[in-house]
C-alpha cells in the first residue's frame, strides 16, 4: 500500500486548555468512488463505504481489502453511506441505494433490519442501545422534509424522533447520552438536541453555524470537543462543548465527508475525502470519545 504524507498545520483559533492541532495526513486508500462512513471495530479494523463503487472496504494491519460487493449479497446491499459498530459485534449501515438499514457480520453476511427510508445517511447508537438514523429527502434549505428515526430493538420497530429538518446528515451523542448533535447540511449548521427518556429529540437549538460548505460527519473527543467534516470547505472544524470554534484543520481535498477516531488509543483520526476520492488518517493530540456500548477505551491526552 502506498502512503502519501500531507503536512498540514491546523489553524488554531483558541489555545486555551487545548493542544495544537498540527496534523500530518497519510493516504491509506485511493482510487475510491465517494468514500464515506469510516467505522472502527474497537479491535484492529477500520471499515468504510465506497458509495458509488458498490463495495464495503476495510483496513486491517495497514492493508486495504474488500469486505463485500453488491454481487455477493443477493440484493441485501447496494450503496452504503454511514457505518457504525455495536457491542453485539455487527457492523450497521445506512444503504441509500435500497433505502434500508442493514447489518453485517465480520464475514460479510448481510441482513436488512428495516427498509422504507428515503435516503438514510448516517447513524449512531444511543446510550439505551437503540439505533438513531438520519434520513434526508430534499436538499433544499426551504424544504424541511428530513427526519431522524430510532430503531427500537426491544420492540423491533422504527420510531420518528425528530422531523422538519433540511437534509439531516452526521449524528453523534455526547458522553452522558443526554444530548445529540445532528448536522443539518442544507442549512449549513449543526444542531443540538436533548434526548428524552422515550428517545424523542427535543429542545432543538443551533450549536454551530458553518457557512462555506455542508457540515457532514461528526465525532467527539474525550474532552467533549465536536469534530465536523466540513464538506466543500476543505477542513475539519473543531468546536468546544459550548460551540466555540477552536481549530480549523485543513484536509487534503475540499470535500471531507466523514471521520472516525480509531486505533487502541483512539488517537488516530480517519477521514474520508471525496474530491481526491481517498481515505486518510492522522495522529491527533486528544483521544476520541469512547462510549460504553462500543466496548472500547480512550484516554485523556497528557
C-alpha positions as protocol buffer text, in pm:
chain_id: "A"
residue {
  index: 1
  type: UNK
  ca { x: 0 y: 0 z: 0 }
}
residue {
  index: 2
  type: UNK
  ca { x: 136 y: 342 z: -93 }
}
residue {
  index: 3
  type: UNK
  ca { x: 140 y: 626 z: 156 }
}
residue {
  index: 4
  type: UNK
  ca { x: 147 y: 995 z: 87 }
}
residue {
  index: 5
  type: UNK
  ca { x: 206 y: 1232 z: 377 }
}
residue {
  index: 6
  type: UNK
  ca { x: 44 y: 1572 z: 389 }
}
residue {
  index: 7
  type: UNK
  ca { x: 200 y: 1810 z: 640 }
}
residue {
  index: 8
  type: UNK
  ca { x: -96 y: 2025 z: 724 }
}
residue {
  index: 9
  type: UNK
  ca { x: -78 y: 2282 z: 1001 }
}
residue {
  index: 10
  type: UNK
  ca { x: -419 y: 2343 z: 1154 }
}
residue {
  index: 11
  type: UNK
  ca { x: -530 y: 2698 z: 1214 }
}
residue {
  index: 12
  type: UNK
  ca { x: -568 y: 2714 z: 1590 }
}
residue {
  index: 13
  type: UNK
  ca { x: -833 y: 2967 z: 1684 }
}
residue {
  index: 14
  type: UNK
  ca { x: -828 y: 2921 z: 2060 }
}
residue {
  index: 15
  type: UNK
  ca { x: -539 y: 2770 z: 2252 }
}
residue {
  index: 16
  type: UNK
  ca { x: -687 y: 2788 z: 2599 }
}
residue {
  index: 17
  type: UNK
  ca { x: -651 y: 2439 z: 2752 }
}
residue {
  index: 18
  type: UNK
  ca { x: -624 y: 2291 z: 2403 }
}
residue {
  index: 19
  type: UNK
  ca { x: -321 y: 2139 z: 2229 }
}
residue {
  index: 20
  type: UNK
  ca { x: -210 y: 2247 z: 1882 }
}
residue {
  index: 21
  type: UNK
  ca { x: -386 y: 2053 z: 1607 }
}
residue {
  index: 22
  type: UNK
  ca { x: -86 y: 2015 z: 1375 }
}
residue {
  index: 23
  type: UNK
  ca { x: -177 y: 1705 z: 1177 }
}
residue {
  index: 24
  type: UNK
  ca { x: 6 y: 1501 z: 914 }
}
residue {
  index: 25
  type: UNK
  ca { x: -243 y: 1324 z: 691 }
}
residue {
  index: 26
  type: UNK
  ca { x: -139 y: 995 z: 539 }
}
residue {
  index: 27
  type: UNK
  ca { x: -323 y: 847 z: 242 }
}
residue {
  index: 28
  type: UNK
  ca { x: -442 y: 496 z: 327 }
}
residue {
  index: 29
  type: UNK
  ca { x: -666 y: 407 z: 30 }
}
residue {
  index: 30
  type: UNK
  ca { x: -708 y: 576 z: -307 }
}
residue {
  index: 31
  type: UNK
  ca { x: -900 y: 546 z: -637 }
}
residue {
  index: 32
  type: UNK
  ca { x: -1226 y: 521 z: -444 }
}
residue {
  index: 33
  type: UNK
  ca { x: -1570 y: 638 z: -557 }
}
residue {
  index: 34
  type: UNK
  ca { x: -1717 y: 875 z: -298 }
}
residue {
  index: 35
  type: UNK
  ca { x: -1581 y: 717 z: 21 }
}
residue {
  index: 36
  type: UNK
  ca { x: -1787 y: 761 z: 337 }
}
residue {
  index: 37
  type: UNK
  ca { x: -1871 y: 624 z: 680 }
}
residue {
  index: 38
  type: UNK
  ca { x: -1542 y: 517 z: 844 }
}
residue {
  index: 39
  type: UNK
  ca { x: -1615 y: 287 z: 1140 }
}
residue {
  index: 40
  type: UNK
  ca { x: -1366 y: 140 z: 1389 }
}
residue {
  index: 41
  type: UNK
  ca { x: -1448 y: -205 z: 1525 }
}
residue {
  index: 42
  type: UNK
  ca { x: -1270 y: -148 z: 1858 }
}
residue {
  index: 43
  type: UNK
  ca { x: -1012 y: -414 z: 1778 }
}
residue {
  index: 44
  type: UNK
  ca { x: -790 y: -386 z: 1472 }
}
residue {
  index: 45
  type: UNK
  ca { x: -1004 y: -299 z: 1169 }
}
residue {
  index: 46
  type: UNK
  ca { x: -1140 y: 20 z: 1015 }
}
residue {
  index: 47
  type: UNK
  ca { x: -1433 y: -22 z: 775 }
}
residue {
  index: 48
  type: UNK
  ca { x: -1554 y: 231 z: 518 }
}
residue {
  index: 49
  type: UNK
  ca { x: -1817 y: 273 z: 247 }
}
residue {
  index: 50
  type: UNK
  ca { x: -1728 y: 317 z: -118 }
}
residue {
  index: 51
  type: UNK
  ca { x: -2064 y: 468 z: -205 }
}
residue {
  index: 52
  type: UNK
  ca { x: -2060 y: 460 z: -584 }
}
residue {
  index: 53
  type: UNK
  ca { x: -1816 y: 174 z: -613 }
}
residue {
  index: 54
  type: UNK
  ca { x: -2076 y: -60 z: -464 }
}
residue {
  index: 55
  type: UNK
  ca { x: -1847 y: -229 z: -215 }
}
residue {
  index: 56
  type: UNK
  ca { x: -1754 y: -209 z: 151 }
}
residue {
  index: 57
  type: UNK
  ca { x: -1386 y: -174 z: 232 }
}
residue {
  index: 58
  type: UNK
  ca { x: -1168 y: -246 z: 532 }
}
residue {
  index: 59
  type: UNK
  ca { x: -822 y: -152 z: 656 }
}
residue {
  index: 60
  type: UNK
  ca { x: -652 y: -415 z: 869 }
}
residue {
  index: 61
  type: UNK
  ca { x: -282 y: -426 z: 959 }
}
residue {
  index: 62
  type: UNK
  ca { x: -220 y: -145 z: 709 }
}
residue {
  index: 63
  type: UNK
  ca { x: -371 y: -349 z: 426 }
}
residue {
  index: 64
  type: UNK
  ca { x: -680 y: -239 z: 233 }
}
residue {
  index: 65
  type: UNK
  ca { x: -928 y: -511 z: 140 }
}
residue {
  index: 66
  type: UNK
  ca { x: -1291 y: -557 z: 38 }
}
residue {
  index: 67
  type: UNK
  ca { x: -1543 y: -688 z: 290 }
}
residue {
  index: 68
  type: UNK
  ca { x: -1817 y: -749 z: 33 }
}
residue {
  index: 69
  type: UNK
  ca { x: -1952 y: -636 z: -303 }
}
residue {
  index: 70
  type: UNK
  ca { x: -2302 y: -592 z: -443 }
}
residue {
  index: 71
  type: UNK
  ca { x: -2275 y: -916 z: -641 }
}
residue {
  index: 72
  type: UNK
  ca { x: -2201 y: -1118 z: -328 }
}
residue {
  index: 73
  type: UNK
  ca { x: -2502 y: -1017 z: -117 }
}
residue {
  index: 74
  type: UNK
  ca { x: -2812 y: -1132 z: -307 }
}
residue {
  index: 75
  type: UNK
  ca { x: -2992 y: -793 z: -308 }
}
residue {
  index: 76
  type: UNK
  ca { x: -2919 y: -717 z: 58 }
}
residue {
  index: 77
  type: UNK
  ca { x: -2660 y: -447 z: -13 }
}
residue {
  index: 78
  type: UNK
  ca { x: -2635 y: -177 z: -279 }
}
residue {
  index: 79
  type: UNK
  ca { x: -2492 y: 164 z: -178 }
}
residue {
  index: 80
  type: UNK
  ca { x: -2394 y: 221 z: 182 }
}
residue {
  index: 81
  type: UNK
  ca { x: -2309 y: 552 z: 345 }
}
residue {
  index: 82
  type: UNK
  ca { x: -2280 y: 586 z: 725 }
}
residue {
  index: 83
  type: UNK
  ca { x: -2148 y: 288 z: 922 }
}
residue {
  index: 84
  type: UNK
  ca { x: -2123 y: 215 z: 1294 }
}
residue {
  index: 85
  type: UNK
  ca { x: -2039 y: -76 z: 1521 }
}
residue {
  index: 86
  type: UNK
  ca { x: -2232 y: -203 z: 1818 }
}
residue {
  index: 87
  type: UNK
  ca { x: -2113 y: -418 z: 2107 }
}
residue {
  index: 88
  type: UNK
  ca { x: -2309 y: -709 z: 1956 }
}
residue {
  index: 89
  type: UNK
  ca { x: -2023 y: -733 z: 1705 }
}
residue {
  index: 90
  type: UNK
  ca { x: -2225 y: -635 z: 1399 }
}
residue {
  index: 91
  type: UNK
  ca { x: -2149 y: -351 z: 1160 }
}
residue {
  index: 92
  type: UNK
  ca { x: -2462 y: -142 z: 1096 }
}
residue {
  index: 93
  type: UNK
  ca { x: -2505 y: 57 z: 776 }
}
residue {
  index: 94
  type: UNK
  ca { x: -2727 y: 310 z: 603 }
}
residue {
  index: 95
  type: UNK
  ca { x: -2795 y: 185 z: 249 }
}
residue {
  index: 96
  type: UNK
  ca { x: -2926 y: 480 z: 47 }
}
residue {
  index: 97
  type: UNK
  ca { x: -2946 y: 266 z: -266 }
}
residue {
  index: 98
  type: UNK
  ca { x: -3203 y: 37 z: -105 }
}
residue {
  index: 99
  type: UNK
  ca { x: -3348 y: 289 z: 143 }
}
residue {
  index: 100
  type: UNK
  ca { x: -3265 y: 43 z: 420 }
}
residue {
  index: 101
  type: UNK
  ca { x: -3071 y: -16 z: 739 }
}
residue {
  index: 102
  type: UNK
  ca { x: -2853 y: -326 z: 730 }
}
residue {
  index: 103
  type: UNK
  ca { x: -2612 y: -514 z: 948 }
}
residue {
  index: 104
  type: UNK
  ca { x: -2310 y: -723 z: 855 }
}
residue {
  index: 105
  type: UNK
  ca { x: -2105 y: -977 z: 1041 }
}
residue {
  index: 106
  type: UNK
  ca { x: -1727 y: -988 z: 1008 }
}
residue {
  index: 107
  type: UNK
  ca { x: -1754 y: -1238 z: 722 }
}
residue {
  index: 108
  type: UNK
  ca { x: -1972 y: -1001 z: 519 }
}
residue {
  index: 109
  type: UNK
  ca { x: -2303 y: -1179 z: 575 }
}
residue {
  index: 110
  type: UNK
  ca { x: -2581 y: -921 z: 532 }
}
residue {
  index: 111
  type: UNK
  ca { x: -2925 y: -875 z: 688 }
}
residue {
  index: 112
  type: UNK
  ca { x: -3176 y: -595 z: 627 }
}
residue {
  index: 113
  type: UNK
  ca { x: -3303 y: -461 z: 961 }
}
residue {
  index: 114
  type: UNK
  ca { x: -3557 y: -212 z: 829 }
}
residue {
  index: 115
  type: UNK
  ca { x: -3648 y: -72 z: 485 }
}
residue {
  index: 116
  type: UNK
  ca { x: -3872 y: 205 z: 353 }
}
residue {
  index: 117
  type: UNK
  ca { x: -3646 y: 505 z: 421 }
}
residue {
  index: 118
  type: UNK
  ca { x: -3596 y: 791 z: 176 }
}
residue {
  index: 119
  type: UNK
  ca { x: -3217 y: 812 z: 165 }
}
residue {
  index: 120
  type: UNK
  ca { x: -3070 y: 706 z: 501 }
}
residue {
  index: 121
  type: UNK
  ca { x: -2743 y: 888 z: 554 }
}
residue {
  index: 122
  type: UNK
  ca { x: -2576 y: 831 z: 891 }
}
residue {
  index: 123
  type: UNK
  ca { x: -2643 y: 651 z: 1218 }
}
residue {
  index: 124
  type: UNK
  ca { x: -2534 y: 622 z: 1579 }
}
residue {
  index: 125
  type: UNK
  ca { x: -2629 y: 411 z: 1879 }
}
residue {
  index: 126
  type: UNK
  ca { x: -2785 y: 593 z: 2169 }
}
residue {
  index: 127
  type: UNK
  ca { x: -2696 y: 518 z: 2532 }
}
residue {
  index: 128
  type: UNK
  ca { x: -3002 y: 297 z: 2572 }
}
residue {
  index: 129
  type: UNK
  ca { x: -2876 y: 73 z: 2290 }
}
residue {
  index: 130
  type: UNK
  ca { x: -3121 y: 175 z: 2019 }
}
residue {
  index: 131
  type: UNK
  ca { x: -3010 y: 294 z: 1675 }
}
residue {
  index: 132
  type: UNK
  ca { x: -3064 y: 654 z: 1559 }
}
residue {
  index: 133
  type: UNK
  ca { x: -3074 y: 721 z: 1184 }
}
residue {
  index: 134
  type: UNK
  ca { x: -3072 y: 1044 z: 984 }
}
residue {
  index: 135
  type: UNK
  ca { x: -3297 y: 1025 z: 678 }
}
residue {
  index: 136
  type: UNK
  ca { x: -3281 y: 1324 z: 442 }
}
residue {
  index: 137
  type: UNK
  ca { x: -3504 y: 1367 z: 139 }
}
residue {
  index: 138
  type: UNK
  ca { x: -3472 y: 1702 z: -43 }
}
residue {
  index: 139
  type: UNK
  ca { x: -3154 y: 1906 z: -44 }
}
residue {
  index: 140
  type: UNK
  ca { x: -3316 y: 2249 z: -3 }
}
residue {
  index: 141
  type: UNK
  ca { x: -3285 y: 2498 z: 280 }
}
residue {
  index: 142
  type: UNK
  ca { x: -3652 y: 2584 z: 234 }
}
residue {
  index: 143
  type: UNK
  ca { x: -3781 y: 2224 z: 229 }
}
residue {
  index: 144
  type: UNK
  ca { x: -3753 y: 2073 z: 579 }
}
residue {
  index: 145
  type: UNK
  ca { x: -3860 y: 1720 z: 490 }
}
residue {
  index: 146
  type: UNK
  ca { x: -3577 y: 1531 z: 658 }
}
residue {
  index: 147
  type: UNK
  ca { x: -3619 y: 1321 z: 972 }
}
residue {
  index: 148
  type: UNK
  ca { x: -3433 y: 1136 z: 1244 }
}
residue {
  index: 149
  type: UNK
  ca { x: -3562 y: 790 z: 1335 }
}
residue {
  index: 150
  type: UNK
  ca { x: -3482 y: 547 z: 1612 }
}
residue {
  index: 151
  type: UNK
  ca { x: -3484 y: 173 z: 1558 }
}
residue {
  index: 152
  type: UNK
  ca { x: -3611 y: 29 z: 1885 }
}
residue {
  index: 153
  type: UNK
  ca { x: -3453 y: -314 z: 1926 }
}
residue {
  index: 154
  type: UNK
  ca { x: -3683 y: -401 z: 2216 }
}
residue {
  index: 155
  type: UNK
  ca { x: -3997 y: -392 z: 2002 }
}
residue {
  index: 156
  type: UNK
  ca { x: -3833 y: -424 z: 1660 }
}
residue {
  index: 157
  type: UNK
  ca { x: -3987 y: -107 z: 1520 }
}
residue {
  index: 158
  type: UNK
  ca { x: -3888 y: 231 z: 1377 }
}
residue {
  index: 159
  type: UNK
  ca { x: -3989 y: 543 z: 1573 }
}
residue {
  index: 160
  type: UNK
  ca { x: -3985 y: 903 z: 1449 }
}
residue {
  index: 161
  type: UNK
  ca { x: -3786 y: 1112 z: 1699 }
}
residue {
  index: 162
  type: UNK
  ca { x: -3731 y: 1441 z: 1507 }
}
residue {
  index: 163
  type: UNK
  ca { x: -3866 y: 1592 z: 1187 }
}
residue {
  index: 164
  type: UNK
  ca { x: -3875 y: 1916 z: 981 }
}
residue {
  index: 165
  type: UNK
  ca { x: -3502 y: 1907 z: 907 }
}
residue {
  index: 166
  type: UNK
  ca { x: -3322 y: 2034 z: 597 }
}
residue {
  index: 167
  type: UNK
  ca { x: -3107 y: 1737 z: 496 }
}
residue {
  index: 168
  type: UNK
  ca { x: -3004 y: 1583 z: 830 }
}
residue {
  index: 169
  type: UNK
  ca { x: -2664 y: 1424 z: 793 }
}
residue {
  index: 170
  type: UNK
  ca { x: -2398 y: 1334 z: 1054 }
}
residue {
  index: 171
  type: UNK
  ca { x: -2508 y: 1236 z: 1404 }
}
residue {
  index: 172
  type: UNK
  ca { x: -2317 y: 1185 z: 1732 }
}
residue {
  index: 173
  type: UNK
  ca { x: -2405 y: 1158 z: 2102 }
}
residue {
  index: 174
  type: UNK
  ca { x: -2241 y: 1328 z: 2399 }
}
residue {
  index: 175
  type: UNK
  ca { x: -2065 y: 1115 z: 2660 }
}
residue {
  index: 176
  type: UNK
  ca { x: -2358 y: 1123 z: 2903 }
}
residue {
  index: 177
  type: UNK
  ca { x: -2609 y: 1039 z: 2630 }
}
residue {
  index: 178
  type: UNK
  ca { x: -2829 y: 1332 z: 2728 }
}
residue {
  index: 179
  type: UNK
  ca { x: -2765 y: 1529 z: 2409 }
}
residue {
  index: 180
  type: UNK
  ca { x: -2709 y: 1454 z: 2042 }
}
residue {
  index: 181
  type: UNK
  ca { x: -2560 y: 1657 z: 1758 }
}
residue {
  index: 182
  type: UNK
  ca { x: -2711 y: 1647 z: 1408 }
}
residue {
  index: 183
  type: UNK
  ca { x: -2559 y: 1813 z: 1101 }
}
residue {
  index: 184
  type: UNK
  ca { x: -2830 y: 1999 z: 908 }
}
residue {
  index: 185
  type: UNK
  ca { x: -2640 y: 2022 z: 582 }
}
residue {
  index: 186
  type: UNK
  ca { x: -2877 y: 2232 z: 370 }
}
residue {
  index: 187
  type: UNK
  ca { x: -2882 y: 2497 z: 644 }
}
residue {
  index: 188
  type: UNK
  ca { x: -2502 y: 2491 z: 688 }
}
residue {
  index: 189
  type: UNK
  ca { x: -2524 y: 2432 z: 1061 }
}
residue {
  index: 190
  type: UNK
  ca { x: -2501 y: 2176 z: 1338 }
}
residue {
  index: 191
  type: UNK
  ca { x: -2798 y: 2134 z: 1571 }
}
residue {
  index: 192
  type: UNK
  ca { x: -2801 y: 2007 z: 1928 }
}
residue {
  index: 193
  type: UNK
  ca { x: -3097 y: 1821 z: 2079 }
}
residue {
  index: 194
  type: UNK
  ca { x: -3192 y: 1697 z: 2423 }
}
residue {
  index: 195
  type: UNK
  ca { x: -3254 y: 1320 z: 2431 }
}
residue {
  index: 196
  type: UNK
  ca { x: -3568 y: 1239 z: 2628 }
}
residue {
  index: 197
  type: UNK
  ca { x: -3626 y: 913 z: 2816 }
}
residue {
  index: 198
  type: UNK
  ca { x: -3855 y: 789 z: 2537 }
}
residue {
  index: 199
  type: UNK
  ca { x: -3590 y: 863 z: 2275 }
}
residue {
  index: 200
  type: UNK
  ca { x: -3756 y: 1176 z: 2136 }
}
residue {
  index: 201
  type: UNK
  ca { x: -3521 y: 1460 z: 2042 }
}
residue {
  index: 202
  type: UNK
  ca { x: -3638 y: 1791 z: 2190 }
}
residue {
  index: 203
  type: UNK
  ca { x: -3513 y: 2145 z: 2266 }
}
residue {
  index: 204
  type: UNK
  ca { x: -3368 y: 2188 z: 1919 }
}
residue {
  index: 205
  type: UNK
  ca { x: -3108 y: 2465 z: 1911 }
}
residue {
  index: 206
  type: UNK
  ca { x: -2824 y: 2580 z: 1689 }
}
residue {
  index: 207
  type: UNK
  ca { x: -2488 y: 2454 z: 1815 }
}
residue {
  index: 208
  type: UNK
  ca { x: -2271 y: 2597 z: 1536 }
}
residue {
  index: 209
  type: UNK
  ca { x: -2315 y: 2784 z: 1209 }
}
residue {
  index: 210
  type: UNK
  ca { x: -2091 y: 2656 z: 929 }
}
residue {
  index: 211
  type: UNK
  ca { x: -2108 y: 2879 z: 619 }
}
residue {
  index: 212
  type: UNK
  ca { x: -1899 y: 2796 z: 315 }
}
residue {
  index: 213
  type: UNK
  ca { x: -1989 y: 2429 z: 290 }
}
residue {
  index: 214
  type: UNK
  ca { x: -2201 y: 2146 z: 427 }
}
residue {
  index: 215
  type: UNK
  ca { x: -2147 y: 2004 z: 775 }
}
residue {
  index: 216
  type: UNK
  ca { x: -2127 y: 1629 z: 725 }
}
residue {
  index: 217
  type: UNK
  ca { x: -1991 y: 1357 z: 955 }
}
residue {
  index: 218
  type: UNK
  ca { x: -1947 y: 1427 z: 1328 }
}
residue {
  index: 219
  type: UNK
  ca { x: -1725 y: 1277 z: 1600 }
}
residue {
  index: 220
  type: UNK
  ca { x: -1641 y: 1375 z: 1960 }
}
residue {
  index: 221
  type: UNK
  ca { x: -1322 y: 1352 z: 2164 }
}
residue {
  index: 222
  type: UNK
  ca { x: -1284 y: 1277 z: 2535 }
}
residue {
  index: 223
  type: UNK
  ca { x: -1292 y: 1647 z: 2622 }
}
residue {
  index: 224
  type: UNK
  ca { x: -1632 y: 1687 z: 2459 }
}
residue {
  index: 225
  type: UNK
  ca { x: -1494 y: 1874 z: 2158 }
}
residue {
  index: 226
  type: UNK
  ca { x: -1700 y: 1825 z: 1844 }
}
residue {
  index: 227
  type: UNK
  ca { x: -1524 y: 1748 z: 1514 }
}
residue {
  index: 228
  type: UNK
  ca { x: -1724 y: 1815 z: 1198 }
}
residue {
  index: 229
  type: UNK
  ca { x: -1627 y: 1725 z: 841 }
}
residue {
  index: 230
  type: UNK
  ca { x: -1694 y: 2049 z: 650 }
}
residue {
  index: 231
  type: UNK
  ca { x: -1775 y: 1921 z: 301 }
}
residue {
  index: 232
  type: UNK
  ca { x: -1689 y: 2182 z: 37 }
}
residue {
  index: 233
  type: UNK
  ca { x: -1483 y: 2393 z: 277 }
}
residue {
  index: 234
  type: UNK
  ca { x: -1182 y: 2161 z: 287 }
}
residue {
  index: 235
  type: UNK
  ca { x: -1149 y: 2135 z: 662 }
}
residue {
  index: 236
  type: UNK
  ca { x: -1234 y: 1958 z: 983 }
}
residue {
  index: 237
  type: UNK
  ca { x: -1392 y: 2217 z: 1213 }
}
residue {
  index: 238
  type: UNK
  ca { x: -1336 y: 2156 z: 1585 }
}
residue {
  index: 239
  type: UNK
  ca { x: -1575 y: 2314 z: 1835 }
}
residue {
  index: 240
  type: UNK
  ca { x: -1552 y: 2311 z: 2213 }
}
residue {
  index: 241
  type: UNK
  ca { x: -1858 y: 2187 z: 2409 }
}
residue {
  index: 242
  type: UNK
  ca { x: -2004 y: 2540 z: 2409 }
}
residue {
  index: 243
  type: UNK
  ca { x: -1994 y: 2564 z: 2030 }
}
residue {
  index: 244
  type: UNK
  ca { x: -1687 y: 2788 z: 2010 }
}
residue {
  index: 245
  type: UNK
  ca { x: -1467 y: 2713 z: 1708 }
}
residue {
  index: 246
  type: UNK
  ca { x: -1123 y: 2622 z: 1845 }
}
residue {
  index: 247
  type: UNK
  ca { x: -949 y: 2478 z: 1538 }
}
residue {
  index: 248
  type: UNK
  ca { x: -982 y: 2451 z: 1163 }
}
residue {
  index: 249
  type: UNK
  ca { x: -785 y: 2155 z: 1029 }
}
residue {
  index: 250
  type: UNK
  ca { x: -716 y: 2167 z: 652 }
}
residue {
  index: 251
  type: UNK
  ca { x: -789 y: 1841 z: 471 }
}
residue {
  index: 252
  type: UNK
  ca { x: -611 y: 1705 z: 159 }
}
residue {
  index: 253
  type: UNK
  ca { x: -916 y: 1789 z: -55 }
}
residue {
  index: 254
  type: UNK
  ca { x: -1214 y: 2025 z: -41 }
}
residue {
  index: 255
  type: UNK
  ca { x: -1475 y: 1757 z: 31 }
}
residue {
  index: 256
  type: UNK
  ca { x: -1416 y: 1575 z: 361 }
}
residue {
  index: 257
  type: UNK
  ca { x: -1729 y: 1366 z: 415 }
}
residue {
  index: 258
  type: UNK
  ca { x: -1687 y: 1178 z: 742 }
}
residue {
  index: 259
  type: UNK
  ca { x: -1444 y: 1094 z: 1020 }
}
residue {
  index: 260
  type: UNK
  ca { x: -1374 y: 840 z: 1293 }
}
residue {
  index: 261
  type: UNK
  ca { x: -1132 y: 801 z: 1584 }
}
residue {
  index: 262
  type: UNK
  ca { x: -952 y: 466 z: 1572 }
}
residue {
  index: 263
  type: UNK
  ca { x: -662 y: 252 z: 1697 }
}
residue {
  index: 264
  type: UNK
  ca { x: -634 y: 115 z: 2053 }
}
residue {
  index: 265
  type: UNK
  ca { x: -567 y: 460 z: 2200 }
}
residue {
  index: 266
  type: UNK
  ca { x: -830 y: 629 z: 1977 }
}
residue {
  index: 267
  type: UNK
  ca { x: -573 y: 888 z: 1874 }
}
residue {
  index: 268
  type: UNK
  ca { x: -582 y: 820 z: 1501 }
}
residue {
  index: 269
  type: UNK
  ca { x: -839 y: 1020 z: 1307 }
}
residue {
  index: 270
  type: UNK
  ca { x: -958 y: 862 z: 982 }
}
residue {
  index: 271
  type: UNK
  ca { x: -1115 y: 1095 z: 725 }
}
residue {
  index: 272
  type: UNK
  ca { x: -1296 y: 1008 z: 403 }
}
residue {
  index: 273
  type: UNK
  ca { x: -1245 y: 1274 z: 133 }
}
residue {
  index: 274
  type: UNK
  ca { x: -1449 y: 1294 z: -187 }
}
residue {
  index: 275
  type: UNK
  ca { x: -1256 y: 1540 z: -404 }
}
residue {
  index: 276
  type: UNK
  ca { x: -948 y: 1317 z: -404 }
}
residue {
  index: 277
  type: UNK
  ca { x: -1162 y: 1003 z: -354 }
}
residue {
  index: 278
  type: UNK
  ca { x: -935 y: 869 z: -84 }
}
residue {
  index: 279
  type: UNK
  ca { x: -921 y: 762 z: 279 }
}
residue {
  index: 280
  type: UNK
  ca { x: -672 y: 941 z: 505 }
}
residue {
  index: 281
  type: UNK
  ca { x: -556 y: 918 z: 864 }
}
residue {
  index: 282
  type: UNK
  ca { x: -361 y: 1136 z: 1105 }
}
residue {
  index: 283
  type: UNK
  ca { x: -249 y: 1113 z: 1465 }
}
residue {
  index: 284
  type: UNK
  ca { x: -429 y: 1359 z: 1692 }
}
residue {
  index: 285
  type: UNK
  ca { x: -340 y: 1502 z: 2035 }
}
residue {
  index: 286
  type: UNK
  ca { x: -669 y: 1415 z: 2206 }
}
residue {
  index: 287
  type: UNK
  ca { x: -830 y: 1070 z: 2212 }
}
residue {
  index: 288
  type: UNK
  ca { x: -1172 y: 1011 z: 2064 }
}
residue {
  index: 289
  type: UNK
  ca { x: -1472 y: 962 z: 2289 }
}
residue {
  index: 290
  type: UNK
  ca { x: -1521 y: 601 z: 2398 }
}
residue {
  index: 291
  type: UNK
  ca { x: -1884 y: 505 z: 2451 }
}
residue {
  index: 292
  type: UNK
  ca { x: -1951 y: 208 z: 2679 }
}
residue {
  index: 293
  type: UNK
  ca { x: -2171 y: 23 z: 2430 }
}
residue {
  index: 294
  type: UNK
  ca { x: -1885 y: 20 z: 2179 }
}
residue {
  index: 295
  type: UNK
  ca { x: -1661 y: -158 z: 2432 }
}
residue {
  index: 296
  type: UNK
  ca { x: -1351 y: 43 z: 2365 }
}
residue {
  index: 297
  type: UNK
  ca { x: -1131 y: 270 z: 2572 }
}
residue {
  index: 298
  type: UNK
  ca { x: -999 y: 620 z: 2519 }
}
residue {
  index: 299
  type: UNK
  ca { x: -775 y: 823 z: 2746 }
}
residue {
  index: 300
  type: UNK
  ca { x: -735 y: 1193 z: 2804 }
}
residue {
  index: 301
  type: UNK
  ca { x: -428 y: 1346 z: 2643 }
}
residue {
  index: 302
  type: UNK
  ca { x: -137 y: 1417 z: 2875 }
}
